[in-house]
Amino acid sequence: MSGKIVVAIDGPAGVGKSSVGRSFAGEINYMFISSGKMYRALAFKALEKGISPSDEQALLKLAVSSDWSFKPVQGPEPLLYLDGRPLDRELSDEEIGKATSSVARLLSVREFLVKKQREIGAAGGIVMEGRDIGTNVFPDAPLKFYLDASPQARASRRVAQLKQAGLEADYEGILKMIIARDEQDSKRAHNPLKRAEDAVYIDSTSMSKEQVCQAMVNAFRAVMEGR
Ligand code: DC
């Protein structure tokens, strides 16, 4: 069989799934989708409307009644629009991250967003990153990656990013937050973060972004040659 496939990328918070995934998608000329942004967008809208991020019924209603769309912009990652409003940087706030963790625990909300994610990937030509992409959203994806790095390496990278942006960074605090987020993501009842058995495992602890991206491109070429 030929044609464009779906590539799944999963892994813990702060491992670089988005930044490496975006470069990788650019290299292979695929579209890049961060599924976490969909969970974040819903949490963002809920907070704006004063809805609790653990009120499952209200959140499901909010998700179903919203207009979800992606519009192409420059680069492999389209911009997410919720009810015609573009959402991007505002989704990275720490407050939104915390609320998103609660939203992502709710089964009916997950089922709704997973359905949307499957629609987005239906035609192939997509690199999608998240926590359950290879295990739940696209269990039959011909290529799956599980990106990993030690919590210490992820915390150091985050500190460097913040410093580069001229912001204050507290390594110990960030490390604690990363460990807590790992625990939350991997211990929740529905579709927890888990390594798919058939995923290519990449431990990026001592790899550069370019090296990880190259390893992914090589794996992609090998899969495509075999099809
Ligand atoms: O990758 P991220 O930090 O943007 O994810 C935000 C939250 O959403 C995080 O708590 C994990 C959750 N999430 C999820 O449960 N399933 C996904 N496919 C993507 C993200």
GROMACS .gro file of N, CA and C in nm, residues 29 37 42 47 66 70 74 83 88-89 93 96 101 111 119 126 131-132 165 180 192 204 215 218 223:
model
   75
   29ASN      N    1   0.696   1.668   0.521
   29ASN     CA    2   0.587   1.734   0.451
   29ASN      C    3   0.448   1.686   0.492
   37LYS      N    4  -0.350   2.063   2.264
   37LYS     CA    5  -0.407   2.196   2.246
   37LYS      C    6  -0.559   2.191   2.242
   42LEU      N    7  -1.040   2.360   2.533
   42LEU     CA    8  -1.166   2.340   2.604
   42LEU      C    9  -1.156   2.392   2.747
   47LEU      N   10  -1.285   2.794   3.163
   47LEU     CA   11  -1.244   2.893   3.265
   47LEU      C   12  -1.306   3.029   3.234
   66SER      N   13  -1.942   2.369   2.067
   66SER     CA   14  -1.842   2.460   2.012
   66SER      C   15  -1.811   2.425   1.867
   70PHE      N   16  -0.953   2.390   1.219
   70PHE     CA   17  -0.810   2.418   1.203
   70PHE      C   18  -0.792   2.490   1.071
   74GLN      N   19   0.145   2.936   0.796
   74GLN     CA   20   0.278   2.894   0.750
   74GLN      C   21   0.330   2.782   0.838
   83ASP      N   22  -1.485   2.832   1.796
   83ASP     CA   23  -1.590   2.932   1.770
   83ASP      C   24  -1.534   3.052   1.694
   88ASP      N   25  -0.380   3.004   2.061
   88ASP     CA   26  -0.245   2.948   2.052
   88ASP      C   27  -0.165   2.975   2.180
   89ARG      N   28  -0.103   3.095   2.186
   89ARG     CA   29  -0.015   3.123   2.300
   89ARG      C   30  -0.089   3.124   2.433
   93ASP      N   31  -0.050   2.899   2.926
   93ASP     CA   32  -0.049   2.946   3.066
   93ASP      C   33  -0.049   2.828   3.163
   96ILE      N   34  -0.394   2.729   3.277
   96ILE     CA   35  -0.466   2.648   3.179
   96ILE      C   36  -0.415   2.504   3.184
  101SER      N   37  -0.545   1.932   3.288
  101SER     CA   38  -0.522   1.802   3.349
  101SER      C   39  -0.653   1.744   3.403
  111GLU      N   40  -1.377   1.105   2.482
  111GLU     CA   41  -1.437   1.034   2.368
  111GLU      C   42  -1.473   1.132   2.257
  119GLU      N   43  -1.110   1.208   1.300
  119GLU     CA   44  -1.156   1.272   1.175
  119GLU      C   45  -1.042   1.349   1.110
  126ILE      N   46  -0.057   1.297   0.849
  126ILE     CA   47  -0.065   1.368   0.977
  126ILE      C   48   0.037   1.312   1.077
  131ARG      N   49  -0.083   1.191   2.445
  131ARG     CA   50  -0.052   1.090   2.547
  131ARG      C   51  -0.106   0.953   2.509
  132ASP      N   52  -0.213   0.954   2.428
  132ASP     CA   53  -0.283   0.829   2.396
  132ASP      C   54  -0.299   0.812   2.245
  165ALA      N   55   1.380   3.326   2.726
  165ALA     CA   56   1.269   3.420   2.705
  165ALA      C   57   1.275   3.535   2.805
  180ALA      N   58   0.493   1.564   3.913
  180ALA     CA   59   0.350   1.556   3.947
  180ALA      C   60   0.266   1.535   3.821
  192PRO      N   61  -0.460   0.649   3.001
  192PRO     CA   62  -0.342   0.712   3.061
  192PRO      C   63  -0.223   0.709   2.965
  204SER      N   64   1.551   1.070   2.473
  204SER     CA   65   1.621   1.188   2.422
  204SER      C   66   1.703   1.258   2.531
  215ALA      N   67   1.643   1.080   1.382
  215ALA     CA   68   1.607   0.941   1.412
  215ALA      C   69   1.464   0.913   1.367
  218ASN      N   70   1.449   0.887   0.985
  218ASN     CA   71   1.504   0.758   0.941
  218ASN      C   72   1.401   0.646   0.960
  223VAL      N   73   0.986   0.275   0.727
  223VAL     CA   74   0.847   0.226   0.720
  223VAL      C   75   0.791   0.246   0.580
   0.00000   0.00000   0.00000
